[in-house]
Amino acid sequence: MLHPVSKLFGEMVFTDKKMKQSLSRKTYRQFHKSIDGNNKELIDLNLANRIAKAMKKWAIKKGATHFTHWFQPLNGVTAEKHESFLIPDSHGTALMSFSGKELIKGETDGSSFPTGGLRSTFEARGYTAWDASSFAFVKNQTLYIPTIFLTYSGQVLDSKTPLHRSSTAIKEQVKRLVHLFGKQPKRVRVTVGAEQEYFLISKRIYDQRLDLKITGRTLFGAPSPRTQELENHYYGDIKTPVMKFMSDLDNELWHLGIPAKTRHNEVAPCQHELACTYERVSVATDHNQIVMETMRKVAERHDLVCLLHEKPFAGMNGSGKHNNWSVTTDVTGNLLDPGDQPETNYCFLLFLVCVIAGVDEYADLLRLSVATASNDHRLGGNEAPPAIISIFLGEEISSILEAMITHKDYTRKNSALAKHGVKFVADFTGDRSDRNRTSPFAFTGTKFEFRMPGSSMNISCANIMLNTAVADVIQRTCDALEKTPSQENIKSMIAKLYTEHKRILFDGNGYSAEWQEEAKRRGLFNFKSTPEAVMRYTDEKNVALFKRHGIFTASEAKAREHIALDEYCNTIKIEVATMLEMYNRQIFPSVLKTEKGLMTLIKDKHDLQISAELDLACLKTITDLLAQMHSAKEQLVTSLEKSLKMADLSERAKFCCDEVLVNMKTLRKHCDHLETIIPKKIWYFPAYSDILFDI
């Protein structure tokens, strides 16, 4: 008998099982022949009409009155335009209609979304097209149809299309790699499990912070007396209001077929995590976008606000999104599973070194895939991976590969029995390798965990770059091995790739200053800011890579560079404008009010012939800080105005990074100092201690 949770899982999704039940056998088979990739049969209008009819009937039973083409433009969020099923007739009544044409194609404004110059304002037409590989679902009385998004002339305007292209590229090459070992896979899947970190705070408090409402992070705020120093929040007892939110969230996600699996408190106060189990990469991407949207909406119902900014609070842990990546086939299972004897599992080892080589050769692409103004605040801090890409393999796998290049026999170390000394606790063996939380790209037993993506990001870009980089190395490897795929040649190739790319491997402390110097000696990239990183989109070798595997044209790559730089500059512009409004309307008046109160007190004491020495000292401190604060504010205004006059976008982005951000930090430093002096009842917005400990 199914548990109620099992019954509700996927209830609002038009799953393959529901499609099979609602379509004729012929139609269902024809549909799968079209999407399974084993033939060239396309979804025609006749087939689409039959599927649309069944989909509409199911959706209406679930309460849907509208449908929407749901897509992922290049602004980091999703987009939707709702159309009703309602069609009036000549008799004054109405029918519920949904055609195959409406299913497979929609039209939207192709110039109002970020295009990076691919479309002018007057070139408005853009198309959405049904992505039949993802299930449709019902939410908010609307049938959501996952789609891709293209310009009128066929250029890519979304995150989903290049993700599918990259998946196709790596699948084709993985089939070749597995064939070297005498196997013929029919199905290859890139799988991803996303771990989503987030903050929950009181809506009452949130509404009093203009910076949180406008930018998602606090632009001012003196440190709280206590944050995460006691290390008692991580995995700690979940507070009742938070647990109610988490339970409601799980329920919503399960209805939508999203496999929410793990929930717990994270390191910082008010910080939490939700992790989903592994899914096909395009589905995992869709689901992570829905997770973020649902978190925000469920939080509102509980008088909470979900913050997905990478660094909402200075001096505390920020939020990331770990991207757990692997590749499976129907004949090998997970290619990143070492098995019981990894030293002789040459298929695993060959795939592994191809991943290592891909990450090394295209580390700049992985870095740019996580580059945003918000994630810059997080990367490199002692709570997140550094900006330098490196790989952690663990002791066992590293030892196997070292033995191969030195032509020595590998001697396996048996896993040690954990000695806990408690007779009523079962014995167990530890893993063969430790874990390294400072590594940006870590092998964790059966997968690679890419830890650099920020919490608010769409994970598609990271997976596009990873899929494409690995596909490129596998292609070259297979080109070299297919003529003579002997075990000795394969072992030699494993040793060769490992030797050529072992510079990317690092098992030590990624937070240390020593690693910064060591990485420099190894010739590894260290792009500390978004402007540095995103300029690599149009590097010659990267444009050639995109073209080779059909991911982006040169103009599409340039457009993405332009969009990333433009978003960076606009983010900082908005943050500066918010800072100035808070300064002029809240902080400055608070200081003046405090000064006036002190001057009145000093005058009264003088009239009573009472010493006002301490009051005068306090007034001088505040007055001096006010002068420094005002000077910093003027410098910030000047730097912003200068940046806005720069016509060259890359020049403006670099100036924002090198000058405007520095001036923002200076203004904040003085304001935060004043916050510790000004009486709390006069300071016009809640302090960190109010925000972090209100729930």
Coordinates of C-alpha atoms in Angstrom, one line a residue, residues 30-539:
Q30 CA 5.0 7.7 -31.9
F31 CA 5.7 10.4 -29.3
H32 CA 8.6 8.3 -27.8
K33 CA 10.1 7.6 -31.1
S34 CA 10.2 11.4 -31.6
I35 CA 12.0 12.2 -28.3
D36 CA 14.1 9.2 -27.5
G37 CA 16.8 10.2 -30.1
N38 CA 17.0 6.8 -31.8
N39 CA 15.5 8.0 -35.0
K40 CA 14.8 11.2 -37.0
E41 CA 11.0 11.2 -36.7
L42 CA 9.8 14.6 -35.5
I43 CA 6.7 15.7 -33.6
D44 CA 4.3 16.8 -36.4
L45 CA 1.1 18.9 -36.0
N46 CA -1.1 15.8 -36.1
L47 CA 0.7 14.2 -33.2
A48 CA 0.8 17.4 -31.3
N49 CA -2.9 17.8 -31.6
R50 CA -3.5 14.4 -30.1
I51 CA -1.1 15.1 -27.2
A52 CA -2.6 18.6 -26.6
K53 CA -6.1 17.2 -26.4
A54 CA -5.0 14.7 -23.7
M55 CA -2.9 17.3 -21.9
K56 CA -5.8 19.8 -21.8
K57 CA -8.2 17.2 -20.5
W58 CA -5.9 16.2 -17.7
A59 CA -5.0 19.8 -16.8
I60 CA -8.7 20.9 -16.6
K61 CA -9.3 18.0 -14.2
K62 CA -6.5 19.5 -12.0
G63 CA -8.2 22.9 -12.0
A64 CA -6.3 24.6 -14.8
T65 CA -8.1 27.4 -16.7
H66 CA -5.0 28.7 -18.5
F67 CA -1.8 27.5 -20.1
T68 CA 1.6 29.1 -20.4
H69 CA 4.9 28.5 -22.3
W70 CA 7.4 28.5 -19.4
F71 CA 10.9 29.4 -20.4
Q72 CA 14.2 30.6 -19.0
P73 CA 15.5 33.8 -20.5
L74 CA 18.9 35.2 -19.8
N75 CA 18.0 37.2 -16.7
G76 CA 18.4 34.3 -14.3
V77 CA 14.6 33.8 -13.6
T78 CA 11.8 32.2 -15.5
A79 CA 9.2 33.8 -17.7
E80 CA 5.5 33.0 -18.4
K81 CA 2.6 34.5 -20.3
H82 CA -0.8 33.0 -19.5
E83 CA -3.5 32.2 -22.1
S84 CA -6.9 30.9 -21.1
F85 CA -8.3 27.7 -22.7
L86 CA -11.6 29.7 -23.2
I87 CA -12.8 30.2 -26.8
P88 CA -16.2 32.0 -27.2
D89 CA -18.5 30.8 -29.9
S90 CA -21.2 32.5 -31.9
H91 CA -24.0 31.3 -29.6
G92 CA -22.7 33.3 -26.6
T93 CA -21.2 30.3 -24.9
A94 CA -17.6 29.2 -24.7
L95 CA -15.5 26.1 -25.3
M96 CA -12.3 25.0 -23.6
S97 CA -9.8 24.7 -26.5
F98 CA -6.0 23.9 -26.7
S99 CA -4.5 22.9 -30.0
G100 CA -1.3 21.2 -31.1
K101 CA -0.1 24.5 -32.6
E102 CA -0.5 26.2 -29.2
L103 CA 1.4 23.4 -27.6
I104 CA 4.4 23.3 -29.8
K105 CA 4.9 27.0 -30.6
G106 CA 4.3 30.4 -28.8
E107 CA 5.3 33.9 -29.6
T108 CA 6.7 36.6 -27.3
D109 CA 8.7 39.8 -27.4
G110 CA 12.2 38.9 -28.4
S111 CA 13.7 42.3 -27.6
S112 CA 12.4 42.9 -24.1
F113 CA 14.5 40.1 -22.6
P114 CA 18.3 40.4 -22.3
T115 CA 19.7 39.8 -25.8
G116 CA 23.2 41.2 -25.6
G117 CA 22.7 43.0 -28.9
L118 CA 21.3 40.0 -30.8
R119 CA 17.9 41.9 -31.1
S120 CA 17.2 45.6 -31.5
T121 CA 14.2 47.2 -29.9
F122 CA 12.3 47.2 -33.1
E123 CA 13.0 43.5 -33.8
A124 CA 10.4 42.2 -31.4
R125 CA 9.5 38.8 -32.6
G126 CA 10.7 35.8 -30.5
Y127 CA 9.5 32.2 -30.3
T128 CA 9.0 29.7 -27.6
A129 CA 9.0 26.0 -28.6
W130 CA 7.8 23.0 -26.5
D131 CA 10.6 21.1 -24.8
A132 CA 9.0 17.6 -25.0
S133 CA 11.8 16.1 -22.8
S134 CA 10.4 17.9 -19.7
F135 CA 7.0 17.1 -18.2
A136 CA 4.2 19.7 -18.2
F137 CA 2.7 20.5 -14.9
V138 CA -0.2 22.4 -13.3
K139 CA 0.4 25.2 -10.8
N140 CA -1.8 28.1 -9.8
Q141 CA -4.6 26.9 -12.1
T142 CA -2.3 27.1 -15.1
L143 CA -0.8 24.4 -17.3
Y144 CA 2.9 25.1 -17.5
I145 CA 4.6 23.9 -20.7
P146 CA 8.4 23.9 -20.5
T147 CA 9.8 25.5 -23.6
I148 CA 13.0 26.9 -25.2
F149 CA 13.3 30.5 -26.4
L150 CA 14.7 31.7 -29.7
T151 CA 14.8 34.8 -31.8
Y152 CA 12.9 35.2 -35.1
S153 CA 16.2 34.3 -36.9
G154 CA 16.9 31.3 -34.7
Q155 CA 19.5 32.7 -32.3
V156 CA 19.4 31.4 -28.7
L157 CA 17.9 33.7 -26.1
D158 CA 17.6 31.2 -23.2
S159 CA 19.5 28.9 -20.8
K160 CA 17.7 25.7 -21.8
T161 CA 18.7 25.4 -25.5
P162 CA 22.5 25.4 -25.0
L163 CA 22.0 23.0 -22.1
H164 CA 20.3 20.5 -24.3
R165 CA 23.0 21.0 -27.0
S166 CA 25.8 20.4 -24.4
S167 CA 24.0 17.3 -23.2
T168 CA 23.8 16.0 -26.7
A169 CA 27.6 16.7 -27.2
I170 CA 28.7 14.8 -24.1
K171 CA 26.3 11.9 -24.8
E172 CA 27.7 11.4 -28.3
Q173 CA 31.2 11.3 -27.0
V174 CA 30.5 9.1 -24.0
K175 CA 29.0 6.5 -26.3
R176 CA 32.3 6.5 -28.1
L177 CA 34.3 6.2 -24.9
V178 CA 32.2 3.3 -23.6
H179 CA 32.4 1.5 -27.0
L180 CA 36.2 1.4 -26.5
F181 CA 35.4 -1.2 -23.8
G182 CA 33.3 -3.3 -26.1
K183 CA 29.9 -2.0 -25.0
Q184 CA 27.2 -0.3 -27.0
P185 CA 25.1 2.1 -24.9
K186 CA 21.7 3.1 -26.2
R187 CA 21.0 5.6 -23.4
V188 CA 23.4 8.1 -21.8
R189 CA 22.2 10.6 -19.1
V190 CA 23.9 13.5 -17.5
T191 CA 22.5 13.6 -14.0
V192 CA 22.6 16.4 -11.4
G193 CA 21.5 16.8 -7.9
A194 CA 21.3 20.4 -6.7
E195 CA 21.7 21.5 -3.0
Q196 CA 20.0 24.8 -2.4
E197 CA 21.1 27.1 0.5
Y198 CA 18.9 30.0 1.6
F199 CA 18.1 32.4 4.5
L200 CA 14.7 32.8 6.2
I201 CA 13.9 36.0 8.0
S202 CA 10.8 37.7 9.5
K203 CA 8.8 39.6 6.9
R204 CA 8.1 42.2 9.6
I205 CA 11.8 42.9 9.8
Y206 CA 12.4 42.6 6.1
D207 CA 9.8 45.3 5.4
Q208 CA 11.9 47.7 7.4
R209 CA 15.1 47.2 5.4
L210 CA 15.1 49.0 2.1
D211 CA 18.4 47.3 1.1
L212 CA 17.0 43.8 1.5
K213 CA 13.8 44.7 -0.4
I214 CA 15.6 46.3 -3.4
T215 CA 18.9 44.4 -3.6
G216 CA 18.5 41.2 -1.6
R217 CA 21.4 42.0 0.7
T218 CA 22.2 44.3 3.5
L219 CA 24.2 47.3 2.3
F220 CA 24.7 48.5 5.8
G221 CA 24.9 46.7 9.2
A222 CA 27.2 46.6 12.1
P223 CA 28.1 43.0 13.2
S224 CA 25.7 41.3 15.7
P225 CA 27.2 40.4 19.1
R226 CA 26.7 36.8 18.1
T227 CA 26.4 35.1 14.7
Q228 CA 27.9 31.7 14.0
E229 CA 30.8 31.7 16.4
L230 CA 29.4 29.0 18.7
E231 CA 28.9 26.6 15.7
N232 CA 25.5 25.5 17.2
H233 CA 23.2 26.3 14.3
Y234 CA 24.6 23.9 11.7
Y235 CA 22.4 20.7 11.8
G236 CA 20.8 22.1 14.9
D237 CA 17.3 21.8 16.1
I238 CA 14.9 23.4 13.5
K239 CA 12.7 26.1 15.0
T240 CA 9.0 25.5 14.8
P241 CA 8.1 28.3 12.4
V242 CA 10.9 27.1 10.1
M243 CA 9.8 23.5 10.3
K244 CA 6.3 24.5 9.3
F245 CA 7.7 26.3 6.3
M246 CA 9.9 23.3 5.4
S247 CA 7.0 20.9 5.7
D248 CA 4.8 23.1 3.5
L249 CA 7.6 23.5 1.0
D250 CA 8.2 19.8 0.7
N251 CA 4.5 19.2 0.2
E252 CA 4.3 21.7 -2.6
L253 CA 7.4 20.4 -4.3
W254 CA 6.4 16.8 -4.0
H255 CA 3.0 17.6 -5.7
L256 CA 5.1 19.0 -8.6
G257 CA 7.2 15.9 -8.8
I258 CA 10.3 17.5 -7.4
P259 CA 12.3 15.0 -5.3
A260 CA 13.1 17.2 -2.3
K261 CA 15.1 14.9 -0.1
T262 CA 17.2 16.6 2.6
R263 CA 16.5 19.6 4.8
H264 CA 18.6 21.0 7.6
N265 CA 20.0 24.2 9.3
E266 CA 23.1 25.6 7.7
V267 CA 26.1 27.3 9.4
A268 CA 24.8 30.9 9.8
P269 CA 21.8 31.9 11.9
C270 CA 18.6 31.8 9.8
Q271 CA 20.4 29.8 7.1
H272 CA 19.1 26.5 5.8
E273 CA 19.5 24.0 3.0
L274 CA 17.2 21.9 0.8
A275 CA 18.7 19.1 -1.4
C276 CA 17.0 17.2 -4.2
T277 CA 17.9 13.7 -5.5
Y278 CA 19.6 13.2 -8.8
E279 CA 17.7 13.8 -12.1
R280 CA 18.4 14.3 -15.7
V281 CA 20.3 17.6 -15.9
S282 CA 17.6 19.5 -17.9
V283 CA 14.9 18.4 -15.5
A284 CA 17.1 19.2 -12.5
T285 CA 17.6 22.7 -13.9
D286 CA 13.8 23.1 -14.4
H287 CA 13.2 21.8 -10.9
N288 CA 15.7 24.1 -9.2
Q289 CA 14.1 27.1 -10.8
I290 CA 10.7 25.9 -9.4
V291 CA 12.3 25.3 -6.0
M292 CA 13.5 28.9 -5.8
E293 CA 10.2 30.3 -6.9
T294 CA 8.3 28.0 -4.5
M295 CA 10.5 28.9 -1.6
R296 CA 9.7 32.6 -2.0
K297 CA 5.9 32.0 -2.2
V298 CA 5.7 29.5 0.6
A299 CA 7.7 31.8 2.9
E300 CA 5.2 34.6 2.3
R301 CA 2.4 32.4 3.6
H302 CA 4.3 31.9 6.8
D303 CA 5.1 35.7 7.3
L304 CA 8.7 35.0 6.3
V305 CA 11.0 36.1 3.5
C306 CA 13.3 33.7 1.7
L307 CA 16.6 35.3 0.8
L308 CA 18.5 33.7 -2.1
H309 CA 21.2 36.3 -2.4
E310 CA 24.7 34.8 -2.2
K311 CA 25.8 37.2 0.6
P312 CA 22.8 38.9 2.4
F313 CA 24.8 39.5 5.6
A314 CA 28.5 40.7 5.8
G315 CA 30.8 38.8 8.1
M316 CA 28.7 35.6 7.9
N317 CA 28.5 32.6 5.7
G318 CA 26.9 33.2 2.3
S319 CA 24.7 30.8 0.4
G320 CA 25.8 28.6 -2.5
K321 CA 24.3 25.9 -4.6
H322 CA 26.3 22.6 -4.9
N323 CA 25.9 21.0 -8.3
N324 CA 26.4 17.3 -8.0
W325 CA 27.3 16.0 -11.5
S326 CA 27.7 12.5 -13.0
V327 CA 27.0 10.6 -16.2
T328 CA 25.3 7.2 -16.5
T329 CA 24.7 4.8 -19.3
D330 CA 22.4 1.8 -19.6
V331 CA 25.3 -0.6 -19.9
T332 CA 27.8 0.8 -17.4
G333 CA 25.7 2.5 -14.8
N334 CA 27.3 5.5 -13.2
L335 CA 30.6 6.2 -15.0
L336 CA 31.9 7.9 -11.9
D337 CA 31.3 4.9 -9.7
P338 CA 34.8 3.4 -9.0
G339 CA 33.4 0.0 -8.1
D340 CA 35.0 -2.5 -5.7
Q341 CA 38.3 -2.5 -7.7
P342 CA 38.8 1.0 -9.1
E343 CA 42.5 0.3 -9.9
T344 CA 41.3 -2.1 -12.7
N345 CA 38.1 -0.2 -13.6
Y346 CA 39.7 1.4 -16.7
C347 CA 36.4 2.7 -18.1
F348 CA 35.9 4.7 -14.8
L349 CA 39.6 5.9 -14.8
L350 CA 39.5 7.0 -18.4
F351 CA 36.3 8.9 -17.9
L352 CA 37.7 10.4 -14.7
V353 CA 40.9 11.7 -16.3
C354 CA 38.8 13.2 -19.2
V355 CA 36.8 15.1 -16.6
I356 CA 40.1 16.3 -15.0
A357 CA 41.5 17.4 -18.3
G358 CA 38.3 19.2 -19.3
V359 CA 38.2 21.1 -16.0
D360 CA 41.9 22.0 -16.4
E361 CA 41.7 23.2 -20.0
Y362 CA 38.5 25.1 -19.6
A363 CA 38.7 26.2 -16.0
D364 CA 38.0 29.8 -17.2
L365 CA 34.6 28.7 -18.5
L366 CA 33.7 27.0 -15.2
R367 CA 34.7 30.2 -13.4
L368 CA 32.7 32.5 -15.7
S369 CA 29.7 30.2 -15.3
V370 CA 29.4 31.3 -11.7
A371 CA 30.4 34.9 -12.1
T372 CA 27.9 37.5 -10.8
A373 CA 28.2 40.6 -8.7
S374 CA 26.4 38.8 -5.9
N375 CA 28.6 35.7 -6.0
D376 CA 31.7 37.8 -6.0
H377 CA 31.0 38.7 -2.4
R378 CA 31.0 35.0 -1.5
L379 CA 33.7 33.3 -3.5
G380 CA 37.1 33.4 -1.8
G381 CA 35.7 34.0 1.7
N382 CA 36.5 31.5 4.4
E383 CA 33.1 29.9 3.9
A384 CA 33.0 29.2 0.2
P385 CA 35.4 27.8 -2.5
P386 CA 38.1 30.1 -3.6
A387 CA 37.9 31.8 -7.1
I388 CA 40.7 29.4 -8.2
I389 CA 39.4 26.2 -9.9
S390 CA 41.0 23.1 -8.5
I391 CA 40.0 19.4 -8.2
F392 CA 40.0 17.2 -5.1
L393 CA 40.2 13.5 -5.8
G394 CA 40.9 12.0 -2.4
E395 CA 43.8 9.7 -1.3
E396 CA 42.7 6.4 -2.9
I397 CA 42.0 7.7 -6.5
S398 CA 45.1 9.9 -6.5
S399 CA 47.2 6.9 -5.4
I400 CA 45.8 4.7 -8.2
L401 CA 46.6 7.3 -10.8
E402 CA 50.1 8.0 -9.4
A403 CA 50.8 4.3 -9.5
M404 CA 49.8 4.2 -13.2
I405 CA 52.2 7.0 -14.2
T406 CA 55.1 5.4 -12.3
H407 CA 54.3 2.0 -13.6
K408 CA 54.0 0.5 -10.1
D409 CA 51.4 -1.9 -8.8
Y410 CA 48.8 -0.2 -6.7
T411 CA 48.5 -1.6 -3.2
R412 CA 45.0 -1.1 -1.9
K413 CA 44.5 0.0 1.7
N414 CA 41.6 -1.7 3.3
S415 CA 39.0 0.7 4.8
A416 CA 39.6 1.0 8.5
L417 CA 37.0 -0.1 11.0
A418 CA 35.7 2.9 12.9
K419 CA 36.7 2.4 16.6
H420 CA 34.0 4.1 18.6
G421 CA 34.3 2.1 21.8
V422 CA 30.6 1.7 22.3
K423 CA 29.4 -1.9 22.4
F424 CA 25.8 -1.2 21.5
V425 CA 26.7 0.8 18.4
A426 CA 27.1 -1.2 15.3
D427 CA 30.6 -1.4 13.7
F428 CA 31.1 0.2 10.4
T429 CA 34.0 1.0 8.0
G430 CA 35.0 4.5 7.0
D431 CA 35.2 5.7 3.5
R432 CA 38.5 5.3 1.7
S433 CA 39.0 9.0 1.3
D434 CA 38.3 12.1 3.4
R435 CA 36.3 15.1 2.0
N436 CA 37.6 18.6 1.4
R437 CA 35.0 21.3 1.9
T438 CA 37.3 24.0 0.5
S439 CA 37.6 22.4 -2.9
P440 CA 35.6 24.1 -5.8
F441 CA 35.3 20.8 -7.7
A442 CA 35.5 17.7 -5.5
F443 CA 35.2 14.0 -6.2
T444 CA 32.9 12.7 -3.5
G445 CA 32.8 9.0 -4.2
T446 CA 30.5 8.6 -7.2
K447 CA 30.1 12.1 -8.5
F448 CA 31.8 15.5 -8.8
E449 CA 30.5 18.3 -6.6
F450 CA 30.9 21.7 -8.2
R451 CA 30.6 24.0 -5.2
M452 CA 31.0 27.5 -6.8
P453 CA 27.5 28.2 -8.1
G454 CA 25.7 30.9 -6.1
S455 CA 22.4 30.3 -4.4
S456 CA 20.4 32.5 -6.7
M457 CA 21.8 31.2 -10.0
N458 CA 20.3 29.1 -12.7
I459 CA 22.5 26.0 -12.8
S460 CA 22.3 25.6 -16.5
C461 CA 25.4 27.7 -17.4
A462 CA 27.7 25.7 -15.0
N463 CA 26.4 22.4 -16.6
I464 CA 26.7 23.7 -20.1
M465 CA 30.4 24.5 -19.6
L466 CA 31.1 21.3 -17.8
N467 CA 29.3 19.1 -20.3
T468 CA 31.0 20.8 -23.2
A469 CA 34.5 20.8 -21.7
V470 CA 34.4 17.1 -20.9
A471 CA 32.8 16.2 -24.3
D472 CA 35.7 18.0 -26.0
V473 CA 38.4 16.0 -24.2
I474 CA 36.6 12.7 -24.7
Q475 CA 36.3 13.5 -28.4
R476 CA 40.0 13.9 -28.8
T477 CA 40.7 10.9 -26.6
C478 CA 38.5 8.6 -28.7
D479 CA 40.0 10.0 -31.9
A480 CA 43.3 8.8 -30.6
L481 CA 42.2 5.4 -29.2
E482 CA 39.5 4.1 -31.6
K483 CA 42.0 2.7 -34.1
T484 CA 43.7 0.5 -31.5
P485 CA 41.6 0.4 -28.3
S486 CA 43.8 -2.1 -26.5
Q487 CA 44.0 -2.1 -22.7
E488 CA 47.6 -1.0 -22.8
N489 CA 46.8 1.9 -25.0
I490 CA 43.9 2.9 -22.8
K491 CA 46.2 2.7 -19.7
S492 CA 48.8 4.8 -21.4
M493 CA 46.1 7.4 -22.3
I494 CA 44.9 7.5 -18.7
A495 CA 48.5 8.1 -17.5
K496 CA 49.1 10.7 -20.2
L497 CA 46.0 12.8 -19.4
Y498 CA 46.7 12.5 -15.7
T499 CA 50.3 13.7 -16.1
E500 CA 49.4 16.6 -18.4
H501 CA 46.6 17.9 -16.2
K502 CA 47.6 17.0 -12.6
R503 CA 48.4 20.6 -11.9
I504 CA 44.6 21.2 -11.4
L505 CA 44.6 18.7 -8.5
F506 CA 44.8 20.0 -5.0
D507 CA 43.9 18.3 -1.8
G508 CA 44.9 21.0 0.7
N509 CA 43.3 24.0 2.3
G510 CA 41.9 26.1 -0.5
Y511 CA 41.4 29.1 1.9
S512 CA 45.1 29.5 2.6
A513 CA 47.4 32.2 1.3
E514 CA 49.9 29.6 0.4
W515 CA 47.5 28.0 -2.1
Q516 CA 47.1 31.4 -3.9
E517 CA 50.8 31.5 -4.5
E518 CA 51.0 27.8 -5.4
A519 CA 48.2 28.1 -7.9
K520 CA 50.0 31.0 -9.5
R521 CA 53.2 28.9 -9.8
R522 CA 51.1 26.2 -11.5
G523 CA 49.7 28.6 -14.0
L524 CA 46.0 28.3 -12.8
F525 CA 43.5 31.1 -13.4
N526 CA 42.5 33.3 -10.5
F527 CA 39.7 35.5 -11.7
K528 CA 38.7 37.3 -8.5
S529 CA 35.9 39.4 -10.0
T530 CA 33.1 39.0 -12.5
P531 CA 34.5 41.5 -15.1
E532 CA 37.7 39.4 -15.3
A533 CA 35.9 36.1 -15.6
V534 CA 33.1 36.9 -18.1
M535 CA 35.5 38.4 -20.7
R536 CA 36.6 34.8 -21.3
Y537 CA 33.4 34.1 -23.2
T538 CA 35.0 35.4 -26.3
D539 CA 38.5 34.0 -25.8

